[in-house]
Every structure is written in structure tokens, then in C-alpha cells.
Amino acid sequence: MSHVVGIDLGTTNSLVAYVKDGVPEVIRDEQGDALLPSVVSVGDAGTIHVGREAERRLLTEAQRTAYSVKRFMGRGREDVQHEAEHFPFRVSGEAGGVVRIGLGEKEYTPPEISAFVLRELKRRAEAFFAQQGEFDNEVDRAVITVPAYFNDAQRTATRDAGRIAGLEVLRIINEPTAASLAYGLDKKHSGLIAVYDLGGGTFDISILRVEDGVFQVLSTNGDTHLGGDDIDVLLIDTVLAEDDAPVASGRTPEQLQAIRKAVIQAKWDLSDREETTLNGKRFTRARFEQLIAPVVERTLGPVRQALADAALEPSQIDEVVLVGGSTRIPMVRRKVAELFGKTPHSELNPDEVVALGAAVQAGILVTGNRDMLLLDVTPLSLGIETMGGVVSKIIMRNSTIPASGSEMFTTAVDNQTAVDIHVLQGERELVADNRSLARFKLRGIPPLPAGMARVQVQFQIDANGILSVTARELRTDVEQTIEVKPSYGLTDEEVERMLLDSFEHAEADFEARMLIEARNEADSVIQATEKSLRSPDFAMIEKDELAPGERQKIESVMAGLRMVLNSTDRETIQKWTQALNDATRHLAEVMMNRSVKAALSGKNVDSFRT
Amino acid sequence: MASSTSPTLQVCRDCGGGAPVDAHFCPQCTKILSLGRHGDYFAFLGVPRKLQLDPGDLERRFRELSRQFHPDYFYNATAAERRASLERSSYLNDAYRALKNPVTRLEYLLRVEGVPVSGSAETAEREGFNRATPPPALLEQVFALNEELDEIREARSSGAPAAAWKARLDAARLPIEAKRDTHQAQVDELSARWDGLVDDGGSDAAKRDVLQALRDCVLERNYINNLLSGIERELNTV
């Protein structure tokens, strides 16, 4: 049977995990690496590079390389304008529409870029299952995590990314909740848990009550634009300001990326050292903490709000769990410990714990195992626009999901057959201060005098935290048709088209992979041949056993293969590789016979001894 | 005979069998029932229509029912069952949310008993304070407070130091806050009486009286809360 996995689609790194005999495990690549950098780079020929290779290309092809794309998921161009300048890639898109990211000649939506990362994880998992000797190694279903504070548009964008990557997204779950699932496995926890999740680009705090295996989220809060990236930007700005050389505008994107790499390294260094060097200068932890204090401080407001929403005091929390790479920073740990008055947990790797939890949830979904149950909440209130640009709330924030709410609408003029509805998410009073989710037209209302129609609109937030809307005219009991136009999302048709595009890409990617494999194969045949020709007893072999001109033949074929090795013509490379194999077959046989003879004679010596 | 507002039976859409209205699973085919006819929040959670409920018991019931019909466990089921699980879980979550908080529980009880509070806590919050007319019992205090608020606003706009008008504002809300405390005692007493009537099967007239008294309490309390949050807002907009 095909496989199901849990995926942590992170701002900086992404991971894939699965459940083996009830225990979640992270799947590593051939090098033993669990983390796949969430970086995508487009080569000149349109080849897509993902992960470490893409990350390397930041230093050489910065403008063709995208990172931290999670910050753009489900956002409009206006939302990201102010931070777009920090990135080497082009950020564009129509006003009021989805962000587009330009890499080389092409433009991609954030879900498409994320889909490249997801596809790579899918491939990694499939290679792993194949290696495990699984008959069916296909991975076609996944649970994908998102920050708890992601709104509907950001969740939908993540689900779209999964679909574009050819995955059925079984469930979107919240990262802190996933982490708590992973933590709740070994010990039989019960009590109140706070999960503080500071990642590369997002911050979440969730307060949970755990009892009898039910993980019930009481409240959640956060900031989807707060994380390690912000620390990096601060440090980059500091380096640029302290530098005597011309300002940022005078540098190439690649130089800026080199600085970014250096500040990230310095940040890591300071997690377990008191000082390091940055840009050739001494850089102390004290100075670092002074710089990042405002960023750390920004996380504490949401923590207090989440506690207030759960009607709890910090001292009532039994356990505090740290998640996300940025919680390695000592100052973050210290501030969290101070606020709660207890030392936070960090037994599990903060990078891996979310993927592990996602795998656990995937296991629950496919097996129906009822030992554990996750009850999450919607992070933001859902409302609709009413007269005067005021929001009327229908589902309050921190409501356990699935949740539903309904609102009655009527008509303003006689024989009106359609009503416009604007759905928003957020806590503010005014429409303009909230997130626009969708606008839709309620059609097919029977013609009646003004105010007579009674249309009940039902809002349903499912277990993914994603909204759907249905409507019914109560007098006639007619179901209304609703055309939802997502404000910052993709339509189903767009997702469908991207999925098809991605298949074409998959072919191009497949071709690229085959080419690399052909080159590697050619390379290893050349290596082996050279080794044989240079072996100490080759002269004797040539004299005793090779035909005249045989060595020259081998050498000329090898030279031919070398010449085609760097072409992009896979078939020619393979043809020449085959030719070299043929040319060396006799030599190989001769050498094999000689080594067998040597082994036999060796054995004789051995048998004498015993 | 069951009236149209309180049905006692529902029909399983899967096998066509009948089931009690409060059942979650069909007694015949054991499938999860779609949320057609259903009981009120109290019946859904299987608790009496009382005001003083044990929070621990309520939470246990909520967890137990979540375990029975959360969408997680219907992933491989038919579309109809998945739909039923989603609807039933949503309703359960709404029910638990409404009943776990004593304030919303009381408002919900008044609604299902047919004496709804128009300006419920939620709608009042939406509409902002000062919208509703003050309940008669509060007229005097509200009048005094509004007068005081006007004077404070005037002092503010003419540049009085923040410390001065803040102190006045703090003083102004004290009598209102005291009123809220006496209200809570009143609500507790009425709630106990209501629960007693439910247990002993009290007369409809007696029940009606208690409900009306509770309704008045809620209206007054909502009004007070709106006043206080108005003052809070005044304090915060510096």
C-alpha cells in the first residue's frame, strides 16, 4: 500500500517523517541529513534545484533563488512590499492579488515554490521506502503543518502547495500542537502545557490541556511574520551600517547573501559561545542580545494574550515546551523561563519535533487509532462586513474546530436576487483592519419584497481550520449558489493548472536527474579504466595477454567519452559509456582471471599452514 | 405528542431506521447520524437543563463525545458519514463552549426556555455600549456616571493632567462595580432555585418567574459590563 507521511514545511528548513511500529521517525537523505533547506533555485535551462544545492546557489545565482517563501504564502503584494527589499528575488503581483516571485525568466506563486520543496520531500521519502524494500514505495498522502496563527488564506495556500506537489493533504495541523503530540508520546502527560514555537519566520504560542490522550488547545496566538529571519535582517543591517564600504545598494545580491550566511553562522555560534567574529570583528553575545532584545520582546505580548484568553496565570502552566530553531538562542530560553517561572523542555530536537507530530497525526488518520485526539482552535475570529464597514463576528477566536456559525441576511430592495457578502478574519472592529478572506455573491434568491427573503448563511471551519460557506433561503428552502473568490488565494482551476504544469516540470526534472546519473556512471567507468591502466602489473598484462592495439583502442574510447561527458545529451554519454565498457571487457576478464589465480595460490599457501 | 419545536425522534439517513433525537449513532446500523433533528446543547451533552453544572463532568462528556465523532476517525468513512462527523463535532464544540461558561450557559438556557436576552453578551459587544437603554433599576446610577464621564472628558480636553482625571475615572466606576458583585450573588441564588425546580418538577408558573428574574439580572449585568468596558476604553485611549 502507498505511504502516508507527516511534513513540516518550514520557513528555513523542511522535514518529512513517518510512523514505524507506532513510533515516529524522521526520514533522512542519503547523506543522513534530516533538514531540507526550503530553498528553490531555477537554473538557466529551467532546471529546478531544491535544498542544499539551491542554498549554495544563493551565493552565485541569488536572483534566481528563493528562500523564506513561507512568509509570502497566502499574502497579497501589498502585505509584503516593505519586506520584499530584503530578498534577492523579484516580488510582484497584481494589486489585491496573489504575490508572484520572479526567478530567472519565470514567475511563480508561493504555493508553486513550496510545491517544489514538498515534491523533493516526497521523492526523499519514496527513495527511503524503496530502499527499505517496500514493494509499493509511493507517497501520495501527507499531513502538513502550518503555524497556528496562519489565517485561512495561508492554510489554503499550503494545502494548494500539497496538491500541486501531487500529494493528497489529509490534514493541515498546527505546528505547536503537532509538537505537543510528539512530546506526549513517551510519557503519559496530563496537565497544562504551553508550546512556544519560534521558527525561521513565524512565532506561535499555544496553551493546551492534556488529559486522557486528548490534546485540547485552549488558546493560541502568534505572529506569522516574526522569527529568525528578523534577527538575521537586524544583524545584516548592523554589519552594513558598521562597514565603511558603500551601502547596501552598492552590493551585489550575492555579496548580500554572503553577509547573510555569515550573520547566520555568528548567530549559531553565539548559542553556545560567549563570543565569535562577524565581518572580521569581535562579536559578543552581550552585543547580540542587545540587538535582538526587541525581537524577543515581541514574542511576549502574544504569550500574555494567549494566557489571558485561556484565563490562566503563567504559574499555572505545568510544562513549557520549546519548538523551532530560534529557541536555541539562550536569551529566548531565558525570557521564556522567566515569564513562566520554570525551565522549559527541550529534550526533543526542536527542528524535528513538528514533523514527528505530523507523522503521528497522519498515523491517527489512516489507522483510526483513538488513543490520542487533537482538538485545535481557530486562531482568529471570523466575521462579515456589515453596514458602515464594521465587522460582525460570527465565530470567535479560540473556538474549538470544527466550528460553525450562521448569519441571517435579507434583501434591501424589492425583487433583489443577489446579496454581496464579504468574509473577514481578525480581531479588529473595522473591516479595513482585518484580513479579507473572500467576497462572494449569494445568487438565486427568489424575488420577494425587500426584507422578506431570509437567507441563512452557514460558515463552517473544518478540522484544518479552513472555511467553507453554504447558504439557504429559508422561505423557499432553496440552496443558494456561492461563488467564493479568495482575496489572496488561488482558484481551484489555477491549482489544477499548476498541478498539470508540475507534471511537465516533473518530466524536465526527471530528465535532469537521468543526465546527472548518466554522467556519474560515465565518470565511474573512466575512473575504473584509468585505475586498471595504471596498475603496477598492467605492463605485464599488456605484453602477455592483450591484442596489439587493444590499449590504444581503450584510450581513444576513453578520450571520446571524456569529450561528451559535459554535454547535456544523455544518450550520447550513455553510448560512449557503453563503448568504453565494451572496449575494456577483455581487459576486465584478464584481470579477473589473474586475481582468481592469485587468490587460489594464496589459498594453497594458507592450507599448508594449517 | 411531540411538538414541532421539540422533536423526539430522528431518522437515520443511512438505513432509514428511527432513533431517539439525542442519539449520536443509529441504534440499528450503528452508523453516525447526520445532524438533522437534534436536541439542545444540554440534551446533546446528556446533562440536565440546570445552571449549576459540574465543570469536570461537562469536560469529561465533551472529551468522550469528541472521541466518538471527531472527523479524525472518519477519514476512511463514506462522504455522508464524514459530513455527519463534521456537523456533529461542530455542534458539540458549540455546545461545550456555550455551556462551560456560566454566563453564556445562562443566556443559552433563557433562549431555549423562550425568554431570550436580546442584548446578549456577544451582541452587546458587537454593538458597543450605550446602545441599549439602561434597565430601570440602574437609571439613577447610570445617570450619575454619565454626568461624571462628561465632566472628565471635558477636563481631559482642556488639558488636565492624566493622573487627575484617571483617578476620577477610577472612582467613578466603584459604585458600578459594587453593583455587579451584588448581581452575581442574585444570579447564584436564582440559579440554585431554578435547579431545584428542575429537580422537583416545579410548576411552569414558578419556573417562568425565576426565568424572568434571571433575564432581568442578565440584562442589568450586560449593561453594567458595557459601562465598565466603556470606561476601560476611555482609560486606554490616552
PDB file of N, CA, C and O in Angstrom, chain A residues 143-205:
ATOM      1  N   VAL A 143       0.161  14.699   5.974  1.00  0.00           N
ATOM      2  CA  VAL A 143      -0.310  15.730   6.909  1.00  0.00           C
ATOM      3  C   VAL A 143       0.757  16.819   6.870  1.00  0.00           C
ATOM      4  O   VAL A 143       1.944  16.517   7.000  1.00  0.00           O
ATOM      5  N   ILE A 144       0.369  18.041   6.627  1.00  0.00           N
ATOM      6  CA  ILE A 144       1.332  19.147   6.537  1.00  0.00           C
ATOM      7  C   ILE A 144       1.048  20.135   7.665  1.00  0.00           C
ATOM      8  O   ILE A 144      -0.110  20.425   7.964  1.00  0.00           O
ATOM      9  N   THR A 145       2.108  20.627   8.278  1.00  0.00           N
ATOM     10  CA  THR A 145       1.912  21.554   9.400  1.00  0.00           C
ATOM     11  C   THR A 145       2.003  23.007   8.943  1.00  0.00           C
ATOM     12  O   THR A 145       2.684  23.333   7.971  1.00  0.00           O
ATOM     13  N   VAL A 146       1.306  23.858   9.681  1.00  0.00           N
ATOM     14  CA  VAL A 146       1.360  25.309   9.462  1.00  0.00           C
ATOM     15  C   VAL A 146       1.459  25.987  10.827  1.00  0.00           C
ATOM     16  O   VAL A 146       1.096  25.391  11.831  1.00  0.00           O
ATOM     17  N   PRO A 147       1.940  27.230  10.855  1.00  0.00           N
ATOM     18  CA  PRO A 147       1.913  27.957  12.117  1.00  0.00           C
ATOM     19  C   PRO A 147       0.468  28.062  12.606  1.00  0.00           C
ATOM     20  O   PRO A 147      -0.450  28.224  11.809  1.00  0.00           O
ATOM     21  N   ALA A 148       0.291  27.966  13.918  1.00  0.00           N
ATOM     22  CA  ALA A 148      -1.067  28.011  14.481  1.00  0.00           C
ATOM     23  C   ALA A 148      -1.756  29.314  14.115  1.00  0.00           C
ATOM     24  O   ALA A 148      -2.973  29.360  13.964  1.00  0.00           O
ATOM     25  N   TYR A 149      -0.973  30.365  13.969  1.00  0.00           N
ATOM     26  CA  TYR A 149      -1.575  31.676  13.736  1.00  0.00           C
ATOM     27  C   TYR A 149      -1.814  31.966  12.254  1.00  0.00           C
ATOM     28  O   TYR A 149      -2.205  33.070  11.889  1.00  0.00           O
ATOM     29  N   PHE A 150      -1.580  30.985  11.402  1.00  0.00           N
ATOM     30  CA  PHE A 150      -1.880  31.144   9.974  1.00  0.00           C
ATOM     31  C   PHE A 150      -3.378  31.376   9.800  1.00  0.00           C
ATOM     32  O   PHE A 150      -4.200  30.708  10.429  1.00  0.00           O
ATOM     33  N   ASN A 151      -3.717  32.298   8.920  1.00  0.00           N
ATOM     34  CA  ASN A 151      -5.131  32.531   8.650  1.00  0.00           C
ATOM     35  C   ASN A 151      -5.612  31.586   7.547  1.00  0.00           C
ATOM     36  O   ASN A 151      -4.863  30.761   7.040  1.00  0.00           O
ATOM     37  N   ASP A 152      -6.880  31.738   7.194  1.00  0.00           N
ATOM     38  CA  ASP A 152      -7.494  30.844   6.215  1.00  0.00           C
ATOM     39  C   ASP A 152      -6.737  30.849   4.886  1.00  0.00           C
ATOM     40  O   ASP A 152      -6.484  29.799   4.300  1.00  0.00           O
ATOM     41  N   ALA A 153      -6.354  32.029   4.419  1.00  0.00           N
ATOM     42  CA  ALA A 153      -5.688  32.129   3.117  1.00  0.00           C
ATOM     43  C   ALA A 153      -4.330  31.423   3.146  1.00  0.00           C
ATOM     44  O   ALA A 153      -3.941  30.742   2.201  1.00  0.00           O
ATOM     45  N   GLN A 154      -3.614  31.565   4.272  1.00  0.00           N
ATOM     46  CA  GLN A 154      -2.290  30.945   4.390  1.00  0.00           C
ATOM     47  C   GLN A 154      -2.407  29.419   4.471  1.00  0.00           C
ATOM     48  O   GLN A 154      -1.588  28.684   3.929  1.00  0.00           O
ATOM     49  N   ARG A 155      -3.449  28.950   5.150  1.00  0.00           N
ATOM     50  CA  ARG A 155      -3.684  27.498   5.231  1.00  0.00           C
ATOM     51  C   ARG A 155      -4.061  26.942   3.869  1.00  0.00           C
ATOM     52  O   ARG A 155      -3.571  25.892   3.443  1.00  0.00           O
ATOM     53  N   THR A 156      -4.943  27.674   3.197  1.00  0.00           N
ATOM     54  CA  THR A 156      -5.392  27.209   1.891  1.00  0.00           C
ATOM     55  C   THR A 156      -4.209  27.167   0.921  1.00  0.00           C
ATOM     56  O   THR A 156      -4.077  26.228   0.139  1.00  0.00           O
ATOM     57  N   ALA A 157      -3.345  28.171   0.997  1.00  0.00           N
ATOM     58  CA  ALA A 157      -2.166  28.208   0.117  1.00  0.00           C
ATOM     59  C   ALA A 157      -1.284  26.984   0.383  1.00  0.00           C
ATOM     60  O   ALA A 157      -0.730  26.386  -0.545  1.00  0.00           O
ATOM     61  N   THR A 158      -1.160  26.595   1.651  1.00  0.00           N
ATOM     62  CA  THR A 158      -0.346  25.435   1.999  1.00  0.00           C
ATOM     63  C   THR A 158      -0.978  24.157   1.438  1.00  0.00           C
ATOM     64  O   THR A 158      -0.291  23.290   0.894  1.00  0.00           O
ATOM     65  N   ARG A 159      -2.296  24.075   1.569  1.00  0.00           N
ATOM     66  CA  ARG A 159      -2.976  22.892   1.020  1.00  0.00           C
ATOM     67  C   ARG A 159      -2.811  22.848  -0.500  1.00  0.00           C
ATOM     68  O   ARG A 159      -2.580  21.790  -1.078  1.00  0.00           O
ATOM     69  N   ASP A 160      -2.915  24.016  -1.139  1.00  0.00           N
ATOM     70  CA  ASP A 160      -2.721  24.079  -2.588  1.00  0.00           C
ATOM     71  C   ASP A 160      -1.327  23.592  -2.968  1.00  0.00           C
ATOM     72  O   ASP A 160      -1.152  22.876  -3.950  1.00  0.00           O
ATOM     73  N   ALA A 161      -0.326  23.999  -2.174  1.00  0.00           N
ATOM     74  CA  ALA A 161       1.056  23.584  -2.459  1.00  0.00           C
ATOM     75  C   ALA A 161       1.143  22.062  -2.442  1.00  0.00           C
ATOM     76  O   ALA A 161       1.779  21.456  -3.308  1.00  0.00           O
ATOM     77  N   GLY A 162       0.499  21.440  -1.473  1.00  0.00           N
ATOM     78  CA  GLY A 162       0.486  19.984  -1.395  1.00  0.00           C
ATOM     79  C   GLY A 162      -0.137  19.367  -2.629  1.00  0.00           C
ATOM     80  O   GLY A 162       0.406  18.421  -3.212  1.00  0.00           O
ATOM     81  N   ARG A 163      -1.249  19.932  -3.053  1.00  0.00           N
ATOM     82  CA  ARG A 163      -1.931  19.383  -4.227  1.00  0.00           C
ATOM     83  C   ARG A 163      -1.065  19.540  -5.471  1.00  0.00           C
ATOM     84  O   ARG A 163      -0.986  18.634  -6.298  1.00  0.00           O
ATOM     85  N   ILE A 164      -0.412  20.703  -5.599  1.00  0.00           N
ATOM     86  CA  ILE A 164       0.443  20.925  -6.767  1.00  0.00           C
ATOM     87  C   ILE A 164       1.588  19.910  -6.773  1.00  0.00           C
ATOM     88  O   ILE A 164       2.040  19.463  -7.817  1.00  0.00           O
ATOM     89  N   ALA A 165       2.041  19.522  -5.585  1.00  0.00           N
ATOM     90  CA  ALA A 165       3.141  18.555  -5.491  1.00  0.00           C
ATOM     91  C   ALA A 165       2.651  17.117  -5.669  1.00  0.00           C
ATOM     92  O   ALA A 165       3.431  16.186  -5.566  1.00  0.00           O
ATOM     93  N   GLY A 166       1.362  16.958  -5.921  1.00  0.00           N
ATOM     94  CA  GLY A 166       0.844  15.614  -6.149  1.00  0.00           C
ATOM     95  C   GLY A 166       0.578  14.852  -4.867  1.00  0.00           C
ATOM     96  O   GLY A 166       0.589  13.626  -4.844  1.00  0.00           O
ATOM     97  N   LEU A 167       0.310  15.581  -3.793  1.00  0.00           N
ATOM     98  CA  LEU A 167       0.001  14.940  -2.518  1.00  0.00           C
ATOM     99  C   LEU A 167      -1.452  15.210  -2.144  1.00  0.00           C
ATOM    100  O   LEU A 167      -1.942  16.331  -2.306  1.00  0.00           O
ATOM    101  N   GLU A 168      -2.106  14.177  -1.641  1.00  0.00           N
ATOM    102  CA  GLU A 168      -3.412  14.419  -1.057  1.00  0.00           C
ATOM    103  C   GLU A 168      -3.148  14.893   0.369  1.00  0.00           C
ATOM    104  O   GLU A 168      -2.525  14.174   1.148  1.00  0.00           O
ATOM    105  N   VAL A 169      -3.582  16.108   0.675  1.00  0.00           N
ATOM    106  CA  VAL A 169      -3.309  16.651   2.005  1.00  0.00           C
ATOM    107  C   VAL A 169      -4.418  16.179   2.954  1.00  0.00           C
ATOM    108  O   VAL A 169      -5.535  16.671   2.929  1.00  0.00           O
ATOM    109  N   LEU A 170      -4.079  15.168   3.755  1.00  0.00           N
ATOM    110  CA  LEU A 170      -5.067  14.590   4.661  1.00  0.00           C
ATOM    111  C   LEU A 170      -5.518  15.614   5.678  1.00  0.00           C
ATOM    112  O   LEU A 170      -6.664  15.649   6.075  1.00  0.00           O
ATOM    113  N   ARG A 171      -4.601  16.425   6.120  1.00  0.00           N
ATOM    114  CA  ARG A 171      -4.938  17.362   7.174  1.00  0.00           C
ATOM    115  C   ARG A 171      -3.856  18.421   7.255  1.00  0.00           C
ATOM    116  O   ARG A 171      -2.671  18.151   7.050  1.00  0.00           O
ATOM    117  N   ILE A 172      -4.287  19.635   7.524  1.00  0.00           N
ATOM    118  CA  ILE A 172      -3.364  20.712   7.875  1.00  0.00           C
ATOM    119  C   ILE A 172      -3.421  20.794   9.400  1.00  0.00           C
ATOM    120  O   ILE A 172      -4.506  20.954   9.964  1.00  0.00           O
ATOM    121  N   ILE A 173      -2.295  20.633  10.084  1.00  0.00           N
ATOM    122  CA  ILE A 173      -2.337  20.804  11.541  1.00  0.00           C
ATOM    123  C   ILE A 173      -1.351  21.884  11.976  1.00  0.00           C
ATOM    124  O   ILE A 173      -0.423  22.227  11.252  1.00  0.00           O
ATOM    125  N   ASN A 174      -1.587  22.384  13.171  1.00  0.00           N
ATOM    126  CA  ASN A 174      -0.778  23.487  13.678  1.00  0.00           C
ATOM    127  C   ASN A 174       0.536  22.979  14.254  1.00  0.00           C
ATOM    128  O   ASN A 174       0.569  21.948  14.935  1.00  0.00           O
ATOM    129  N   GLU A 175       1.594  23.717  13.983  1.00  0.00           N
ATOM    130  CA  GLU A 175       2.928  23.274  14.399  1.00  0.00           C
ATOM    131  C   GLU A 175       3.060  23.065  15.912  1.00  0.00           C
ATOM    132  O   GLU A 175       3.533  22.010  16.336  1.00  0.00           O
ATOM    133  N   PRO A 176       2.633  24.028  16.740  1.00  0.00           N
ATOM    134  CA  PRO A 176       2.808  23.780  18.186  1.00  0.00           C
ATOM    135  C   PRO A 176       2.018  22.572  18.667  1.00  0.00           C
ATOM    136  O   PRO A 176       2.476  21.846  19.557  1.00  0.00           O
ATOM    137  N   THR A 177       0.850  22.364  18.080  1.00  0.00           N
ATOM    138  CA  THR A 177       0.037  21.230  18.506  1.00  0.00           C
ATOM    139  C   THR A 177       0.700  19.932  18.071  1.00  0.00           C
ATOM    140  O   THR A 177       0.700  18.938  18.816  1.00  0.00           O
ATOM    141  N   ALA A 178       1.257  19.945  16.863  1.00  0.00           N
ATOM    142  CA  ALA A 178       1.975  18.760  16.386  1.00  0.00           C
ATOM    143  C   ALA A 178       3.124  18.450  17.351  1.00  0.00           C
ATOM    144  O   ALA A 178       3.334  17.295  17.736  1.00  0.00           O
ATOM    145  N   ALA A 179       3.838  19.495  17.747  1.00  0.00           N
ATOM    146  CA  ALA A 179       4.962  19.295  18.668  1.00  0.00           C
ATOM    147  C   ALA A 179       4.482  18.665  19.971  1.00  0.00           C
ATOM    148  O   ALA A 179       5.126  17.764  20.513  1.00  0.00           O
ATOM    149  N   SER A 180       3.333  19.117  20.461  1.00  0.00           N
ATOM    150  CA  SER A 180       2.845  18.574  21.732  1.00  0.00           C
ATOM    151  C   SER A 180       2.478  17.107  21.575  1.00  0.00           C
ATOM    152  O   SER A 180       2.665  16.317  22.499  1.00  0.00           O
ATOM    153  N   LEU A 181       1.989  16.717  20.392  1.00  0.00           N
ATOM    154  CA  LEU A 181       1.691  15.303  20.133  1.00  0.00           C
ATOM    155  C   LEU A 181       2.967  14.478  20.238  1.00  0.00           C
ATOM    156  O   LEU A 181       2.977  13.403  20.830  1.00  0.00           O
ATOM    157  N   ALA A 182       4.044  14.991  19.643  1.00  0.00           N
ATOM    158  CA  ALA A 182       5.311  14.263  19.676  1.00  0.00           C
ATOM    159  C   ALA A 182       5.829  14.155  21.108  1.00  0.00           C
ATOM    160  O   ALA A 182       6.355  13.127  21.521  1.00  0.00           O
ATOM    161  N   TYR A 183       5.640  15.235  21.877  1.00  0.00           N
ATOM    162  CA  TYR A 183       6.105  15.211  23.263  1.00  0.00           C
ATOM    163  C   TYR A 183       5.252  14.313  24.139  1.00  0.00           C
ATOM    164  O   TYR A 183       5.716  13.731  25.106  1.00  0.00           O
ATOM    165  N   GLY A 184       3.970  14.204  23.788  1.00  0.00           N
ATOM    166  CA  GLY A 184       3.054  13.445  24.629  1.00  0.00           C
ATOM    167  C   GLY A 184       3.154  11.952  24.440  1.00  0.00           C
ATOM    168  O   GLY A 184       2.445  11.193  25.079  1.00  0.00           O
ATOM    169  N   LEU A 185       4.033  11.520  23.537  1.00  0.00           N
ATOM    170  CA  LEU A 185       4.065  10.107  23.181  1.00  0.00           C
ATOM    171  C   LEU A 185       4.631   9.215  24.263  1.00  0.00           C
ATOM    172  O   LEU A 185       4.011   8.248  24.675  1.00  0.00           O
ATOM    173  N   ASP A 186       5.849   9.544  24.688  1.00  0.00           N
ATOM    174  CA  ASP A 186       6.546   8.627  25.591  1.00  0.00           C
ATOM    175  C   ASP A 186       5.965   8.641  26.997  1.00  0.00           C
ATOM    176  O   ASP A 186       5.716   7.614  27.595  1.00  0.00           O
ATOM    177  N   LYS A 187       5.695   9.854  27.485  1.00  0.00           N
ATOM    178  CA  LYS A 187       5.184   9.947  28.844  1.00  0.00           C
ATOM    179  C   LYS A 187       3.674  10.094  28.790  1.00  0.00           C
ATOM    180  O   LYS A 187       3.119  10.593  27.840  1.00  0.00           O
ATOM    181  N   LYS A 188       3.025   9.650  29.841  1.00  0.00           N
ATOM    182  CA  LYS A 188       1.581   9.874  29.905  1.00  0.00           C
ATOM    183  C   LYS A 188       1.362  11.231  30.555  1.00  0.00           C
ATOM    184  O   LYS A 188       1.200  11.349  31.762  1.00  0.00           O
ATOM    185  N   HIS A 189       1.394  12.263  29.726  1.00  0.00           N
ATOM    186  CA  HIS A 189       1.253  13.617  30.236  1.00  0.00           C
ATOM    187  C   HIS A 189      -0.174  13.888  30.654  1.00  0.00           C
ATOM    188  O   HIS A 189      -1.107  13.410  30.059  1.00  0.00           O
ATOM    189  N   SER A 190      -0.337  14.712  31.660  1.00  0.00           N
ATOM    190  CA  SER A 190      -1.625  15.361  31.810  1.00  0.00           C
ATOM    191  C   SER A 190      -1.352  16.681  32.492  1.00  0.00           C
ATOM    192  O   SER A 190      -0.411  16.819  33.265  1.00  0.00           O
ATOM    193  N   GLY A 191      -2.136  17.657  32.146  1.00  0.00           N
ATOM    194  CA  GLY A 191      -1.930  18.976  32.728  1.00  0.00           C
ATOM    195  C   GLY A 191      -1.917  20.053  31.671  1.00  0.00           C
ATOM    196  O   GLY A 191      -2.315  19.830  30.524  1.00  0.00           O
ATOM    197  N   LEU A 192      -1.443  21.218  32.074  1.00  0.00           N
ATOM    198  CA  LEU A 192      -1.453  22.375  31.190  1.00  0.00           C
ATOM    199  C   LEU A 192      -0.068  22.574  30.575  1.00  0.00           C
ATOM    200  O   LEU A 192       0.933  22.618  31.286  1.00  0.00           O
ATOM    201  N   ILE A 193      -0.050  22.673  29.274  1.00  0.00           N
ATOM    202  CA  ILE A 193       1.216  22.788  28.552  1.00  0.00           C
ATOM    203  C   ILE A 193       1.209  24.069  27.719  1.00  0.00           C
ATOM    204  O   ILE A 193       0.203  24.401  27.093  1.00  0.00           O
ATOM    205  N   ALA A 194       2.330  24.778  27.730  1.00  0.00           N
ATOM    206  CA  ALA A 194       2.500  25.916  26.828  1.00  0.00           C
ATOM    207  C   ALA A 194       3.558  25.543  25.805  1.00  0.00           C
ATOM    208  O   ALA A 194       4.628  25.079  26.168  1.00  0.00           O
ATOM    209  N   VAL A 195       3.248  25.699  24.532  1.00  0.00           N
ATOM    210  CA  VAL A 195       4.228  25.429  23.482  1.00  0.00           C
ATOM    211  C   VAL A 195       4.650  26.763  22.877  1.00  0.00           C
ATOM    212  O   VAL A 195       3.811  27.498  22.331  1.00  0.00           O
ATOM    213  N   TYR A 196       5.936  27.063  23.001  1.00  0.00           N
ATOM    214  CA  TYR A 196       6.491  28.313  22.491  1.00  0.00           C
ATOM    215  C   TYR A 196       7.297  27.944  21.257  1.00  0.00           C
ATOM    216  O   TYR A 196       8.291  27.229  21.341  1.00  0.00           O
ATOM    217  N   ASP A 197       6.837  28.393  20.092  1.00  0.00           N
ATOM    218  CA  ASP A 197       7.425  27.946  18.829  1.00  0.00           C
ATOM    219  C   ASP A 197       7.954  29.152  18.053  1.00  0.00           C
ATOM    220  O   ASP A 197       7.181  29.888  17.436  1.00  0.00           O
ATOM    221  N   LEU A 198       9.270  29.340  18.107  1.00  0.00           N
ATOM    222  CA  LEU A 198       9.885  30.449  17.371  1.00  0.00           C
ATOM    223  C   LEU A 198      10.755  29.855  16.267  1.00  0.00           C
ATOM    224  O   LEU A 198      11.811  29.289  16.521  1.00  0.00           O
ATOM    225  N   GLY A 199      10.246  29.954  15.049  1.00  0.00           N
ATOM    226  CA  GLY A 199      10.943  29.352  13.916  1.00  0.00           C
ATOM    227  C   GLY A 199      11.698  30.373  13.110  1.00  0.00           C
ATOM    228  O   GLY A 199      12.078  31.429  13.614  1.00  0.00           O
ATOM    229  N   GLY A 200      11.895  30.053  11.830  1.00  0.00           N
ATOM    230  CA  GLY A 200      12.638  30.944  10.955  1.00  0.00           C
ATOM    231  C   GLY A 200      11.853  32.199  10.599  1.00  0.00           C
ATOM    232  O   GLY A 200      12.421  33.271  10.454  1.00  0.00           O
ATOM    233  N   GLY A 201      10.550  32.041  10.436  1.00  0.00           N
ATOM    234  CA  GLY A 201       9.772  33.184  10.000  1.00  0.00           C
ATOM    235  C   GLY A 201       8.518  33.441  10.791  1.00  0.00           C
ATOM    236  O   GLY A 201       7.870  34.468  10.614  1.00  0.00           O
ATOM    237  N   THR A 202       8.144  32.510  11.650  1.00  0.00           N
ATOM    238  CA  THR A 202       6.865  32.650  12.338  1.00  0.00           C
ATOM    239  C   THR A 202       6.999  32.352  13.822  1.00  0.00           C
ATOM    240  O   THR A 202       7.866  31.597  14.241  1.00  0.00           O
ATOM    241  N   PHE A 203       6.101  32.955  14.581  1.00  0.00           N
ATOM    242  CA  PHE A 203       6.057  32.703  16.013  1.00  0.00           C
ATOM    243  C   PHE A 203       4.648  32.272  16.424  1.00  0.00           C
ATOM    244  O   PHE A 203       3.671  32.873  15.991  1.00  0.00           O
ATOM    245  N   ASP A 204       4.573  31.222  17.231  1.00  0.00           N
ATOM    246  CA  ASP A 204       3.302  30.730  17.763  1.00  0.00           C
ATOM    247  C   ASP A 204       3.433  30.451  19.237  1.00  0.00           C
ATOM    248  O   ASP A 204       4.480  29.991  19.700  1.00  0.00           O
ATOM    249  N   ILE A 205       2.336  30.690  19.938  1.00  0.00           N
ATOM    250  CA  ILE A 205       2.240  30.205  21.311  1.00  0.00           C
ATOM    251  C   ILE A 205       0.889  29.494  21.407  1.00  0.00           C
ATOM    252  O   ILE A 205      -0.126  30.023  20.961  1.00  0.00           O
TER     253      ILE A 205
END
